[in-house]
Amino acid sequence: MSNAAAAVPAGSTFFRTRLGSLLAVLPLGVWTTWHLWANLSAFQGADAWQKSVTEYSHPLSQLFTGLIALLPIALHTVWGLSRMFV
């Protein structure tokens, strides 16, 4: 056993790996569910779909949507690259 392997606690890498997976899967799962739910309004006609999918009810809701969808991907990417190159 090398000294590097002995320096890392046994459960540390497993926990960090699961945390990294959770940072990607959970927020994107919420966004995907919300996206599919909004697209179900197509069954009520083109106008209902247009209103549900493209119009935002609050000025900050588009920013909130972007944060839910893009921030976890960016965090997951940076975290994964740092683990790969360190």
Coordinates of N, CA, C and O in Angstrom, one line a residue, residues 17-70:
T17 N -17.5 11.2 -4.4 CA -18.0 10.8 -5.7 C -19.5 10.9 -5.7 O -20.1 11.3 -6.7
R18 N -20.2 10.4 -4.6 CA -21.6 10.5 -4.6 C -22.1 11.9 -4.5 O -23.1 12.3 -5.1
L19 N -21.4 12.8 -3.9 CA -21.8 14.2 -3.8 C -21.6 14.8 -5.2 O -22.5 15.6 -5.6
G20 N -20.6 14.5 -5.9 CA -20.4 15.0 -7.3 C -21.6 14.5 -8.2 O -22.1 15.3 -9.1
S21 N -21.9 13.3 -8.1 CA -23.0 12.8 -8.9 C -24.4 13.5 -8.5 O -25.2 13.8 -9.4
L22 N -24.6 13.7 -7.2 CA -25.8 14.4 -6.8 C -25.9 15.8 -7.3 O -26.9 16.3 -7.7
L23 N -24.7 16.5 -7.4 CA -24.7 17.8 -7.9 C -25.1 17.9 -9.4 O -25.6 18.9 -9.8
A24 N -24.9 16.8 -10.1 CA -25.4 16.8 -11.5 C -26.8 16.3 -11.7 O -27.6 16.8 -12.4
V25 N -27.1 15.2 -11.0 CA -28.3 14.5 -11.3 C -29.5 15.1 -10.7 O -30.6 15.3 -11.3
L26 N -29.4 15.5 -9.4 CA -30.6 16.1 -8.7 C -31.2 17.3 -9.4 O -32.4 17.4 -9.7
P27 N -30.4 18.4 -9.5 CA -30.9 19.6 -10.1 C -31.4 19.4 -11.6 O -32.4 20.0 -12.0
L28 N -30.7 18.6 -12.3 CA -31.1 18.4 -13.7 C -32.3 17.5 -13.8 O -33.1 17.7 -14.7
G29 N -32.5 16.6 -12.8 CA -33.7 15.8 -12.8 C -34.9 16.7 -12.5 O -36.0 16.5 -13.1
V30 N -34.7 17.7 -11.6 CA -35.8 18.6 -11.3 C -36.2 19.4 -12.5 O -37.3 19.6 -12.9
W31 N -35.1 19.9 -13.2 CA -35.4 20.8 -14.4 C -36.0 20.0 -15.5 O -36.9 20.4 -16.1
T32 N -35.6 18.7 -15.7 CA -36.2 17.9 -16.7 C -37.7 17.6 -16.4 O -38.5 17.7 -17.3
T33 N -38.0 17.3 -15.2 CA -39.4 17.0 -14.8 C -40.2 18.3 -15.0 O -41.3 18.2 -15.6
W34 N -39.7 19.4 -14.6 CA -40.4 20.7 -14.8 C -40.6 21.0 -16.3 O -41.7 21.4 -16.8
H35 N -39.6 20.7 -17.1 CA -39.6 21.0 -18.6 C -40.7 20.1 -19.2 O -41.5 20.5 -20.0
L36 N -40.7 18.8 -18.9 CA -41.7 17.9 -19.4 C -43.1 18.3 -19.0 O -44.0 18.2 -19.8
W37 N -43.2 18.7 -17.8 CA -44.5 19.1 -17.3 C -45.1 20.3 -18.1 O -46.2 20.4 -18.4
A38 N -44.2 21.2 -18.3 CA -44.6 22.4 -19.1 C -44.9 22.1 -20.5 O -45.9 22.6 -21.1
N39 N -44.2 21.1 -21.1 CA -44.5 20.7 -22.5 C -45.8 19.9 -22.6 O -46.3 19.8 -23.7
L40 N -46.3 19.4 -21.5 CA -47.6 18.7 -21.6 C -48.7 19.6 -21.9 O -49.8 19.2 -22.3
S41 N -48.5 20.9 -21.8 CA -49.6 21.9 -22.1 C -49.8 21.9 -23.6 O -50.8 22.5 -24.0
A42 N -49.0 21.2 -24.4 CA -49.3 21.1 -25.9 C -50.6 20.4 -26.1 O -51.2 20.7 -27.2
F43 N -51.0 19.6 -25.2 CA -52.3 18.9 -25.4 C -53.5 19.8 -25.3 O -54.6 19.5 -25.6
Q44 N -53.3 21.0 -24.7 CA -54.3 22.0 -24.6 C -54.3 23.0 -25.7 O -55.1 24.0 -25.7
G45 N -53.4 22.8 -26.7 CA -53.4 23.7 -27.9 C -52.1 24.5 -28.0 O -51.3 24.6 -27.1
A46 N -51.9 25.1 -29.2 CA -50.7 25.8 -29.5 C -50.6 27.1 -28.6 O -49.4 27.4 -28.1
D47 N -51.6 27.8 -28.3 CA -51.6 29.0 -27.5 C -51.2 28.7 -26.1 O -50.4 29.4 -25.5
A48 N -51.7 27.6 -25.5 CA -51.4 27.2 -24.2 C -49.9 26.8 -24.1 O -49.2 27.1 -23.1
W49 N -49.5 26.1 -25.1 CA -48.1 25.6 -25.1 C -47.1 26.9 -25.2 O -46.2 27.0 -24.5
Q50 N -47.5 27.8 -26.1 CA -46.7 29.0 -26.3 C -46.6 29.8 -25.0 O -45.5 30.2 -24.6
K51 N -47.7 29.9 -24.3 CA -47.7 30.6 -23.0 C -46.9 29.9 -21.9 O -46.1 30.5 -21.2
S52 N -47.1 28.6 -21.8 CA -46.4 27.8 -20.8 C -44.9 27.7 -21.0 O -44.2 27.7 -20.0
V53 N -44.5 27.5 -22.2 CA -43.1 27.2 -22.5 C -42.2 28.5 -22.7 O -41.1 28.6 -22.2
T54 N -42.7 29.5 -23.4 CA -41.9 30.6 -23.8 C -42.1 31.9 -23.0 O -41.2 32.7 -23.0
E55 N -43.2 32.0 -22.3 CA -43.4 33.2 -21.5 C -43.1 33.0 -20.0 O -43.5 31.9 -19.5
Y56 N -42.4 33.9 -19.4 CA -42.0 33.8 -18.0 C -42.9 34.7 -17.2 O -43.1 35.9 -17.6
S57 N -43.4 34.2 -16.1 CA -44.4 35.0 -15.3 C -43.7 36.1 -14.5 O -44.3 37.0 -14.1
H58 N -42.4 35.9 -14.2 CA -41.6 36.8 -13.4 C -40.3 37.1 -14.1 O -39.7 36.2 -14.7
P59 N -39.8 38.3 -14.0 CA -38.5 38.6 -14.6 C -37.3 37.8 -14.2 O -36.4 37.5 -15.0
L60 N -37.3 37.4 -12.9 CA -36.2 36.6 -12.4 C -36.4 35.1 -12.7 O -35.5 34.3 -12.4
S61 N -37.5 34.6 -13.2 CA -37.7 33.2 -13.4 C -36.8 32.6 -14.5 O -36.4 31.5 -14.4
Q62 N -36.5 33.4 -15.5 CA -35.6 33.0 -16.5 C -34.2 32.8 -15.9 O -33.5 31.8 -16.2
L63 N -33.7 33.7 -15.1 CA -32.5 33.6 -14.4 C -32.5 32.3 -13.5 O -31.5 31.5 -13.5
F64 N -33.6 32.1 -12.8 CA -33.7 30.9 -11.9 C -33.6 29.6 -12.7 O -33.0 28.7 -12.3
T65 N -34.3 29.6 -13.9 CA -34.2 28.4 -14.7 C -32.8 28.2 -15.2 O -32.3 27.0 -15.2
G66 N -32.1 29.2 -15.6 CA -30.7 29.1 -16.0 C -29.8 28.6 -14.9 O -28.9 27.7 -15.2
L67 N -30.0 29.1 -13.7 CA -29.2 28.6 -12.6 C -29.5 27.1 -12.3 O -28.5 26.4 -12.0
I68 N -30.7 26.7 -12.4 CA -31.1 25.3 -12.1 C -30.4 24.4 -13.2 O -29.9 23.3 -12.9
A69 N -30.5 24.8 -14.4 CA -30.0 24.0 -15.5 C -28.5 24.0 -15.7 O -27.8 23.0 -15.9
L70 N -27.9 25.2 -15.6 CA -26.5 25.4 -16.0 C -25.5 25.4 -14.9 O -24.4 24.9 -15.1

